[in-house]
Amino acid sequence: MPDAYVYDAVRTPRGRGKESGSLYTTRPIDLLAQALRALGERSDLDTSKVDDVVVGCVTQSGDQGACIARFAALEAGWDLDAPGVTLNRFCGSGLQAVNDAAAMVASGFYDCVVAGGVESMSRVKMGSDGGAIFDPATLWSVGSVPQGISADLLATLNGITRGDCDAFAAQSQQRTADAVRDGRFSRSLVPVTDRLGIPLLEADEHPRPGTTAESLAELTPSFEVMGRQFGLDALTKERYPQVERIDHVHHAGNSSGIVDGAAAVLVASKDAGDAMGLKPRAKIRSVAVVGTDPILMLAGPMPASRKALAKAGMTPEDIDLWEVNEAFAAVPLAFMQDLDVDPARVNIYGGAIAMGHPLGATGAMLLGTVLDALEDQDKTTGAVTLCIGGGMGIATIVERV
């Protein structure tokens, strides 16, 4: 079977996911179309050769309904032969799109696939599509709680304190500030413009440089009231009776930000890349997805990464750089603890706590970030992993070529 290679990756800046954000007036189809167009222009891509456009998008309603992948490709001016499909694996959607593209190419049935993701959280509110995850009857039936409660439960089970989370969040902000200063995102970042070509946003809008653990310590926990006063903490007792009391440690400052953004990644076989005159940046070594306990739904990166490592015949020590999505601070902290990973190799340019988490796009963005970081640091192997709502995890391992 042919190997699947990553040839390029681009992303838009992340705009604040509210009406005052710089990308609020930009339709999500335009966010995605601009990412696709930039990817195609950078690679001088013959879009008639694209076998599929696979795009992650979580809230597929309103502006993000009706197979946004296909219509964004058309909006981008791509050839009519380039089809599109939109998928939803919650927070893992963007990386799932990359993994699906890799699987299509590695199967030999496809030669060139563009993957990516989009989420306009300012225009299409999280949860506005409804569904089983918001249905109390279903939650009682399968056993689940809101993600914030899960994050606090994960912290409690792993002995992660409020101080640990705030220190990690402050570090994320500082690492992002350093990366911006040093131009670490310049290779992948493409500005969002209006229809006249006037830039609307050229850099990530969510980071708060100067944030400290001391300033974060002043914030009120976000999930304590719903957990203790509304009784949602009690829903975890049947599964985790050893937890006498959940320590509510997460708040807006040590959790991922709500933002808008899009990303696109070009995946193809070596033969297809050679035929297009392109040079691959990395080979996809392995991919994995797992299901986990929906009560402790954010622990998925650990088993997903172990599964991907096993498939690649690797150990955690073989990975030079990790991108672990910062949905909540406890997730990467628990991950580093569980896999015994050096913090110096994890999220070296910061993460979603500083830059935000555009749900359907984040995984594809992190894939581009780890490629850039590997090249900047002259390292070889990288891994991306995300926790996922409903109790799942996803991981991808890449190797520079």
Tab-separated table of C-alpha atoms in Angstrom:
chain	number	residue	atom	x	y	z
A	1	MET	CA	0.000	0.000	0.000
A	2	PRO	CA	1.233	3.559	-0.646
A	3	ASP	CA	2.268	5.824	2.195
A	4	ALA	CA	0.278	8.983	2.892
A	5	TYR	CA	2.277	12.212	2.948
A	6	VAL	CA	1.478	15.719	4.138
A	7	TYR	CA	2.540	18.277	1.532
A	8	ASP	CA	1.312	21.496	3.100
A	9	ALA	CA	-0.912	22.905	5.845
A	10	VAL	CA	-2.430	26.343	6.288
A	11	ARG	CA	-4.769	27.957	8.773
A	12	THR	CA	-6.549	31.224	9.339
A	13	PRO	CA	-5.958	33.278	12.447
A	14	ARG	CA	-8.335	32.504	15.291
A	15	GLY	CA	-10.822	35.308	15.901
A	16	ARG	CA	-12.701	35.791	19.167
A	17	GLY	CA	-15.898	33.796	18.975
A	18	LYS	CA	-18.307	36.574	19.805
A	19	GLU	CA	-20.093	39.366	17.974
A	20	SER	CA	-17.251	41.754	18.787
A	21	GLY	CA	-14.702	39.379	17.242
A	22	SER	CA	-12.968	40.341	14.008
A	23	LEU	CA	-14.328	37.338	12.102
A	24	TYR	CA	-17.973	37.644	13.132
A	25	THR	CA	-18.929	39.239	9.817
A	26	THR	CA	-17.159	36.486	7.858
A	27	ARG	CA	-19.333	33.527	6.901
A	28	PRO	CA	-17.842	30.158	7.831
A	29	ILE	CA	-17.969	29.118	4.175
A	30	ASP	CA	-15.687	32.073	3.407
A	31	LEU	CA	-13.303	31.162	6.253
A	32	LEU	CA	-12.933	27.671	4.851
A	33	ALA	CA	-12.840	28.810	1.223
A	34	GLN	CA	-9.985	31.200	1.980
A	35	ALA	CA	-7.997	28.431	3.666
A	36	LEU	CA	-8.618	26.106	0.708
A	37	ARG	CA	-7.743	28.800	-1.808
A	38	ALA	CA	-4.488	29.640	0.001
A	39	LEU	CA	-3.508	25.964	0.159
A	40	GLY	CA	-4.183	25.545	-3.552
A	41	GLU	CA	-2.299	28.669	-4.562
A	42	ARG	CA	0.748	27.866	-2.430
A	43	SER	CA	1.033	24.421	-3.999
A	44	ASP	CA	-0.085	25.478	-7.471
A	45	LEU	CA	-2.564	22.655	-7.024
A	46	ASP	CA	-4.518	21.306	-9.964
A	47	THR	CA	-7.800	20.979	-8.091
A	48	SER	CA	-9.235	18.659	-10.729
A	49	LYS	CA	-6.805	16.094	-9.273
A	50	VAL	CA	-8.299	16.366	-5.769
A	51	ASP	CA	-10.208	13.136	-5.121
A	52	ASP	CA	-12.081	14.550	-2.118
A	53	VAL	CA	-12.243	17.488	0.285
A	54	VAL	CA	-12.834	16.147	3.805
A	55	VAL	CA	-13.727	18.788	6.396
A	56	GLY	CA	-14.436	18.637	10.113
A	57	CYS	CA	-17.230	20.819	11.457
A	58	VAL	CA	-18.993	20.229	14.759
A	59	THR	CA	-22.076	22.450	14.745
A	60	GLN	CA	-23.512	21.662	11.338
A	61	SER	CA	-26.504	23.980	11.334
A	62	GLY	CA	-27.292	27.460	10.072
A	63	ASP	CA	-24.317	28.905	8.218
A	64	GLN	CA	-22.418	25.632	8.705
A	65	GLY	CA	-25.086	23.278	7.358
A	66	ALA	CA	-25.553	21.702	3.921
A	67	CYS	CA	-22.118	20.073	3.462
A	68	ILE	CA	-19.932	23.126	3.907
A	69	ALA	CA	-16.951	21.164	2.525
A	70	ARG	CA	-18.404	20.961	-0.962
A	71	PHE	CA	-19.698	24.492	-1.130
A	72	ALA	CA	-16.503	26.000	0.307
A	73	ALA	CA	-14.506	24.226	-2.406
A	74	LEU	CA	-16.826	25.746	-5.007
A	75	GLU	CA	-16.604	29.129	-3.290
A	76	ALA	CA	-12.823	28.840	-3.451
A	77	GLY	CA	-13.057	28.481	-7.222
A	78	TRP	CA	-11.888	24.887	-7.222
A	79	ASP	CA	-12.608	22.570	-10.118
A	80	LEU	CA	-16.098	21.074	-10.255
A	81	ASP	CA	-14.456	17.636	-10.111
A	82	ALA	CA	-13.346	18.244	-6.488
A	83	PRO	CA	-16.143	16.782	-4.298
A	84	GLY	CA	-16.568	17.383	-0.577
A	85	VAL	CA	-17.779	15.719	2.604
A	86	THR	CA	-18.286	17.134	6.097
A	87	LEU	CA	-17.752	15.038	9.229
A	88	ASN	CA	-18.297	15.450	12.955
A	89	ARG	CA	-16.228	13.779	15.654
A	90	PHE	CA	-16.701	16.689	18.021
A	91	CYS	CA	-13.380	18.269	19.057
A	92	GLY	CA	-11.428	15.671	17.086
A	93	SER	CA	-13.132	16.509	13.778
A	94	GLY	CA	-10.251	18.411	12.166
A	95	LEU	CA	-7.752	15.657	12.931
A	96	GLN	CA	-10.276	12.995	11.939
A	97	ALA	CA	-10.474	14.694	8.537
A	98	VAL	CA	-6.678	14.393	8.199
A	99	ASN	CA	-6.749	10.773	9.335
A	100	ASP	CA	-9.545	9.936	6.901
A	101	ALA	CA	-7.565	11.577	4.104
A	102	ALA	CA	-4.504	9.535	5.070
A	103	ALA	CA	-6.546	6.328	5.127
A	104	MET	CA	-8.017	7.093	1.702
A	105	VAL	CA	-4.566	7.632	0.230
A	106	ALA	CA	-2.961	4.693	2.030
A	107	SER	CA	-5.715	2.398	0.744
A	108	GLY	CA	-4.696	3.196	-2.806
A	109	PHE	CA	-8.246	4.103	-3.791
A	110	TYR	CA	-7.464	7.838	-3.648
A	111	ASP	CA	-4.331	9.694	-4.705
A	112	CYS	CA	-4.840	13.263	-3.431
A	113	VAL	CA	-7.181	14.418	-0.657
A	114	VAL	CA	-7.499	17.805	1.013
A	115	ALA	CA	-8.465	17.666	4.682
A	116	GLY	CA	-9.328	20.443	7.078
A	117	GLY	CA	-11.867	21.962	9.393
A	118	VAL	CA	-13.922	25.031	10.127
A	119	GLU	CA	-15.894	26.465	13.011
A	120	SER	CA	-17.442	29.901	13.331
A	121	MET	CA	-18.358	29.892	16.988
A	122	SER	CA	-19.429	33.533	16.879
A	123	ARG	CA	-22.056	32.942	14.182
A	124	VAL	CA	-23.079	29.338	14.901
A	125	LYS	CA	-23.271	28.883	18.650
A	126	MET	CA	-21.921	25.709	20.208
A	127	GLY	CA	-24.824	23.382	20.946
A	128	SER	CA	-27.256	25.143	18.630
A	129	ASP	CA	-27.626	21.931	16.624
A	130	GLY	CA	-29.080	20.118	19.635
A	131	GLY	CA	-28.827	16.344	19.639
A	132	ALA	CA	-28.381	13.502	22.075
A	133	ILE	CA	-25.447	15.073	23.909
A	134	PHE	CA	-27.853	17.733	25.214
A	135	ASP	CA	-30.759	15.354	25.919
A	136	PRO	CA	-31.062	14.672	29.697
A	137	ALA	CA	-32.750	11.313	29.047
A	138	THR	CA	-29.821	10.152	26.940
A	139	LEU	CA	-27.257	11.490	29.394
A	140	TRP	CA	-28.944	9.595	32.232
A	141	SER	CA	-29.110	6.470	30.067
A	142	VAL	CA	-25.479	6.355	28.895
A	143	GLY	CA	-23.943	8.121	31.882
A	144	SER	CA	-22.442	11.497	31.035
A	145	VAL	CA	-21.897	14.953	32.491
A	146	PRO	CA	-20.934	18.358	31.060
A	147	GLN	CA	-17.319	18.572	29.882
A	148	GLY	CA	-16.347	21.028	32.590
A	149	ILE	CA	-17.382	18.562	35.275
A	150	SER	CA	-15.376	15.860	33.468
A	151	ALA	CA	-12.348	18.148	33.349
A	152	ASP	CA	-12.550	18.813	37.075
A	153	LEU	CA	-13.052	15.087	37.753
A	154	LEU	CA	-9.957	14.305	35.645
A	155	ALA	CA	-7.967	16.814	37.681
A	156	THR	CA	-9.226	15.398	40.971
A	157	LEU	CA	-8.449	11.790	40.029
A	158	ASN	CA	-4.915	12.753	38.994
A	159	GLY	CA	-4.111	15.036	41.923
A	160	ILE	CA	-3.924	18.097	39.658
A	161	THR	CA	-4.524	21.269	41.642
A	162	ARG	CA	-5.923	24.676	40.791
A	163	GLY	CA	-2.392	26.042	41.087
A	164	ASP	CA	-1.107	23.443	38.612
A	165	CYS	CA	-3.799	24.412	36.095
A	166	ASP	CA	-3.220	28.144	36.466
A	167	ALA	CA	0.555	27.747	36.130
A	168	PHE	CA	0.089	25.670	32.973
A	169	ALA	CA	-2.344	28.236	31.529
A	170	ALA	CA	0.076	31.089	32.198
A	171	GLN	CA	2.817	29.074	30.510
A	172	SER	CA	0.578	28.514	27.467
A	173	GLN	CA	0.064	32.260	27.172
A	174	GLN	CA	3.794	32.945	27.510
A	175	ARG	CA	4.763	30.281	24.977
A	176	THR	CA	2.259	31.684	22.488
A	177	ALA	CA	3.520	35.223	23.055
A	178	ASP	CA	7.083	34.040	22.424
A	179	ALA	CA	6.023	32.148	19.299
A	180	VAL	CA	4.215	35.192	17.906
A	181	ARG	CA	7.228	37.390	18.632
A	182	ASP	CA	9.543	34.950	16.878
A	183	GLY	CA	7.249	34.489	13.856
A	184	ARG	CA	6.708	30.788	14.515
A	185	PHE	CA	3.214	30.800	12.978
A	186	SER	CA	4.122	32.766	9.855
A	187	ARG	CA	4.615	29.729	7.606
A	188	SER	CA	1.093	28.382	8.059
A	189	LEU	CA	-0.934	31.498	8.864
A	190	VAL	CA	-2.970	33.067	6.049
A	191	PRO	CA	-4.943	36.288	6.661
A	192	VAL	CA	-8.710	36.496	6.375
A	193	THR	CA	-9.861	39.244	4.007
A	194	ASP	CA	-13.162	40.710	2.923
A	195	ARG	CA	-14.447	40.514	-0.642
A	196	LEU	CA	-12.368	43.548	-1.579
A	197	GLY	CA	-9.195	41.899	-0.338
A	198	ILE	CA	-8.924	44.116	2.731
A	199	PRO	CA	-7.494	42.167	5.696
A	200	LEU	CA	-9.970	41.527	8.495
A	201	LEU	CA	-7.613	39.526	10.715
A	202	GLU	CA	-3.935	38.688	10.242
A	203	ALA	CA	-2.985	37.279	13.657
A	204	ASP	CA	-4.619	35.257	16.406
A	205	GLU	CA	-6.959	37.472	18.393
A	206	HIS	CA	-7.522	35.472	21.559
A	207	PRO	CA	-4.099	35.421	23.317
A	208	ARG	CA	-3.674	37.535	26.435
A	209	PRO	CA	0.057	38.270	26.782
A	210	GLY	CA	1.098	39.088	30.298
A	211	THR	CA	-1.294	36.632	31.911
A	212	THR	CA	0.157	35.250	35.133
A	213	ALA	CA	-0.745	32.437	37.477
A	214	GLU	CA	-1.422	35.097	40.103
A	215	SER	CA	-3.954	36.916	37.920
A	216	LEU	CA	-5.641	33.627	37.013
A	217	ALA	CA	-5.927	32.708	40.688
A	218	GLU	CA	-8.448	35.525	41.105
A	219	LEU	CA	-10.982	33.918	38.733
A	220	THR	CA	-13.990	31.969	40.004
A	221	PRO	CA	-14.260	28.264	39.068
A	222	SER	CA	-16.727	27.912	36.217
A	223	PHE	CA	-18.306	24.556	37.066
A	224	GLU	CA	-18.538	24.559	40.852
A	225	VAL	CA	-22.118	25.824	41.028
A	226	MET	CA	-23.511	23.379	38.465
A	227	GLY	CA	-21.504	20.563	40.010
A	228	ARG	CA	-22.302	21.058	43.683
A	229	GLN	CA	-25.475	23.110	43.877
A	230	PHE	CA	-27.199	21.579	40.843
A	231	GLY	CA	-26.098	18.075	41.789
A	232	LEU	CA	-24.161	17.153	38.641
A	233	ASP	CA	-21.117	16.071	40.654
A	234	ALA	CA	-23.280	13.311	42.117
A	235	LEU	CA	-23.717	11.774	38.655
A	236	THR	CA	-20.060	10.724	38.755
A	237	LYS	CA	-20.374	8.812	42.040
A	238	GLU	CA	-21.590	5.522	40.613
A	239	ARG	CA	-18.559	5.275	38.316
A	240	TYR	CA	-16.006	6.883	40.659
A	241	PRO	CA	-17.113	6.212	44.254
A	242	GLN	CA	-13.561	6.823	45.480
A	243	VAL	CA	-13.938	10.540	44.714
A	244	GLU	CA	-15.529	11.978	47.837
A	245	ARG	CA	-15.559	15.531	46.488
A	246	ILE	CA	-14.631	16.904	43.050
A	247	ASP	CA	-12.132	19.748	43.219
A	248	HIS	CA	-13.405	22.378	40.781
A	249	VAL	CA	-10.248	23.895	39.332
A	250	HIS	CA	-11.189	25.120	35.839
A	251	HIS	CA	-12.333	28.556	34.753
A	252	ALA	CA	-12.246	30.686	31.614
A	253	GLY	CA	-8.545	31.435	32.033
A	254	ASN	CA	-7.285	27.852	32.163
A	255	SER	CA	-9.719	26.411	29.612
A	256	SER	CA	-9.765	26.711	25.820
A	257	GLY	CA	-11.148	29.890	24.284
A	258	ILE	CA	-14.211	30.108	22.038
A	259	VAL	CA	-12.986	31.281	18.631
A	260	ASP	CA	-13.568	31.221	14.860
A	261	GLY	CA	-11.164	29.689	12.347
A	262	ALA	CA	-10.449	27.270	9.505
A	263	ALA	CA	-7.587	25.066	8.302
A	264	ALA	CA	-6.636	23.001	5.253
A	265	VAL	CA	-4.082	20.197	4.805
A	266	LEU	CA	-2.897	18.581	1.570
A	267	VAL	CA	-2.458	14.804	1.816
A	268	ALA	CA	-1.333	12.694	-1.142
A	269	SER	CA	0.674	9.679	-2.180
A	270	LYS	CA	4.315	10.050	-3.201
A	271	ASP	CA	3.495	9.298	-6.829
A	272	ALA	CA	0.727	11.894	-6.922
A	273	GLY	CA	2.947	14.469	-5.237
A	274	ASP	CA	5.776	13.788	-7.669
A	275	ALA	CA	3.393	14.144	-10.599
A	276	MET	CA	2.332	17.556	-9.268
A	277	GLY	CA	5.936	18.615	-8.651
A	278	LEU	CA	5.461	18.823	-4.885
A	279	LYS	CA	7.848	17.972	-2.070
A	280	PRO	CA	6.357	16.223	0.976
A	281	ARG	CA	6.898	17.677	4.417
A	282	ALA	CA	6.058	14.585	6.447
A	283	LYS	CA	4.787	11.026	6.297
A	284	ILE	CA	1.823	9.966	8.406
A	285	ARG	CA	3.164	7.048	10.440
A	286	SER	CA	-0.016	5.991	12.226
A	287	VAL	CA	-3.452	7.128	13.343
A	288	ALA	CA	-5.785	5.961	16.081
A	289	VAL	CA	-9.160	6.667	17.614
A	290	VAL	CA	-10.624	5.179	20.809
A	291	GLY	CA	-13.762	5.266	22.895
A	292	THR	CA	-13.494	6.009	26.616
A	293	ASP	CA	-15.755	6.459	29.613
A	294	PRO	CA	-18.311	9.213	28.816
A	295	ILE	CA	-18.236	10.343	32.458
A	296	LEU	CA	-14.476	10.861	32.343
A	297	MET	CA	-14.757	11.841	28.684
A	298	LEU	CA	-11.553	13.895	28.449
A	299	ALA	CA	-9.067	11.109	29.186
A	300	GLY	CA	-9.046	9.898	25.562
A	301	PRO	CA	-5.654	11.303	24.487
A	302	MET	CA	-3.823	8.787	26.661
A	303	PRO	CA	-5.192	5.513	25.204
A	304	ALA	CA	-5.441	7.014	21.713
A	305	SER	CA	-1.767	7.978	21.779
A	306	ARG	CA	-0.735	4.605	23.168
A	307	LYS	CA	-2.672	2.899	20.362
A	308	ALA	CA	-1.073	5.094	17.680
A	309	LEU	CA	2.376	4.491	19.189
A	310	ALA	CA	1.828	0.732	19.211
A	311	LYS	CA	0.741	0.766	15.570
A	312	ALA	CA	3.898	2.665	14.658
A	313	GLY	CA	6.122	0.434	16.791
A	314	MET	CA	7.123	3.435	18.897
A	315	THR	CA	7.211	4.554	22.530
A	316	PRO	CA	6.434	8.000	23.987
A	317	GLU	CA	10.178	8.667	24.121
A	318	ASP	CA	10.354	8.339	20.322
A	319	ILE	CA	8.178	11.424	19.831
A	320	ASP	CA	10.167	14.639	19.646
A	321	LEU	CA	7.231	17.058	19.908
A	322	TRP	CA	3.639	16.611	21.073
A	323	GLU	CA	0.570	18.721	20.436
A	324	VAL	CA	-2.016	17.874	23.107
A	325	ASN	CA	-5.131	19.990	22.716
A	326	GLU	CA	-5.634	22.304	25.662
A	327	ALA	CA	-9.389	21.854	25.969
A	328	PHE	CA	-8.849	22.253	29.703
A	329	ALA	CA	-5.526	22.556	31.507
A	330	ALA	CA	-5.988	19.213	33.255
A	331	VAL	CA	-5.986	17.346	29.922
A	332	PRO	CA	-2.339	17.952	28.884
A	333	LEU	CA	-1.266	17.830	32.535
A	334	ALA	CA	-2.844	14.401	33.010
A	335	PHE	CA	-1.449	13.317	29.642
A	336	MET	CA	2.133	14.216	30.560
A	337	GLN	CA	1.700	12.489	33.895
A	338	ASP	CA	0.227	9.309	32.393
A	339	LEU	CA	2.742	8.884	29.546
A	340	ASP	CA	5.665	10.359	31.492
A	341	VAL	CA	6.325	12.985	28.803
A	342	ASP	CA	8.724	15.884	29.373
A	343	PRO	CA	6.718	19.171	29.449
A	344	ALA	CA	9.449	20.723	27.287
A	345	ARG	CA	8.213	18.556	24.390
A	346	VAL	CA	4.510	19.401	24.733
A	347	ASN	CA	2.780	22.389	23.105
A	348	ILE	CA	6.001	24.330	22.762
A	349	TYR	CA	4.199	27.230	21.044
A	350	GLY	CA	1.293	27.309	23.482
A	351	GLY	CA	-2.150	25.995	22.717
A	352	ALA	CA	-5.891	26.451	22.846
A	353	ILE	CA	-5.855	28.091	26.276
A	354	ALA	CA	-4.015	31.004	24.695
A	355	MET	CA	-5.180	30.812	21.077
A	356	GLY	CA	-8.626	29.244	21.336
A	357	HIS	CA	-10.301	26.066	20.135
A	358	PRO	CA	-12.396	26.394	16.932
A	359	LEU	CA	-13.938	22.978	17.456
A	360	GLY	CA	-14.038	21.472	13.968
A	361	ALA	CA	-10.750	23.047	12.846
A	362	THR	CA	-8.432	22.601	15.820
A	363	GLY	CA	-7.098	19.139	14.996
A	364	ALA	CA	-6.067	20.173	11.490
A	365	MET	CA	-4.514	23.342	12.899
A	366	LEU	CA	-2.465	21.348	15.414
A	367	LEU	CA	-1.199	19.085	12.642
A	368	GLY	CA	0.168	22.164	10.865
A	369	THR	CA	1.606	23.514	14.108
A	370	VAL	CA	3.551	20.346	14.891
A	371	LEU	CA	4.950	20.264	11.337
A	372	ASP	CA	6.124	23.868	11.650
A	373	ALA	CA	7.624	23.186	15.074
A	374	LEU	CA	9.473	20.093	13.876
A	375	GLU	CA	11.002	22.086	11.035
A	376	ASP	CA	11.848	25.049	13.274
A	377	GLN	CA	13.532	22.814	15.844
A	378	ASP	CA	15.043	20.397	13.280
A	379	LYS	CA	13.258	17.474	14.927
A	380	THR	CA	11.910	14.342	13.282
A	381	THR	CA	8.750	12.926	14.836
A	382	GLY	CA	5.610	14.630	16.083
A	383	ALA	CA	2.252	13.583	17.462
A	384	VAL	CA	-1.114	15.307	17.747
A	385	THR	CA	-3.858	14.189	20.114
A	386	LEU	CA	-7.199	15.575	21.273
A	387	CYS	CA	-9.838	14.665	23.825
A	388	ILE	CA	-13.352	14.351	22.418
A	389	GLY	CA	-16.868	14.824	23.779
A	390	GLY	CA	-18.897	11.719	24.516
A	391	GLY	CA	-15.776	9.901	25.674
A	392	MET	CA	-13.330	9.465	22.781
A	393	GLY	CA	-9.747	10.252	21.887
A	394	ILE	CA	-7.805	10.654	18.643
A	395	ALA	CA	-4.112	10.709	17.746
A	396	THR	CA	-1.847	11.032	14.708
A	397	ILE	CA	1.906	10.470	14.429
A	398	VAL	CA	3.941	12.129	11.667
A	399	GLU	CA	7.574	11.853	10.611
A	400	ARG	CA	9.466	14.481	8.637
A	401	VAL	CA	10.875	13.461	5.285
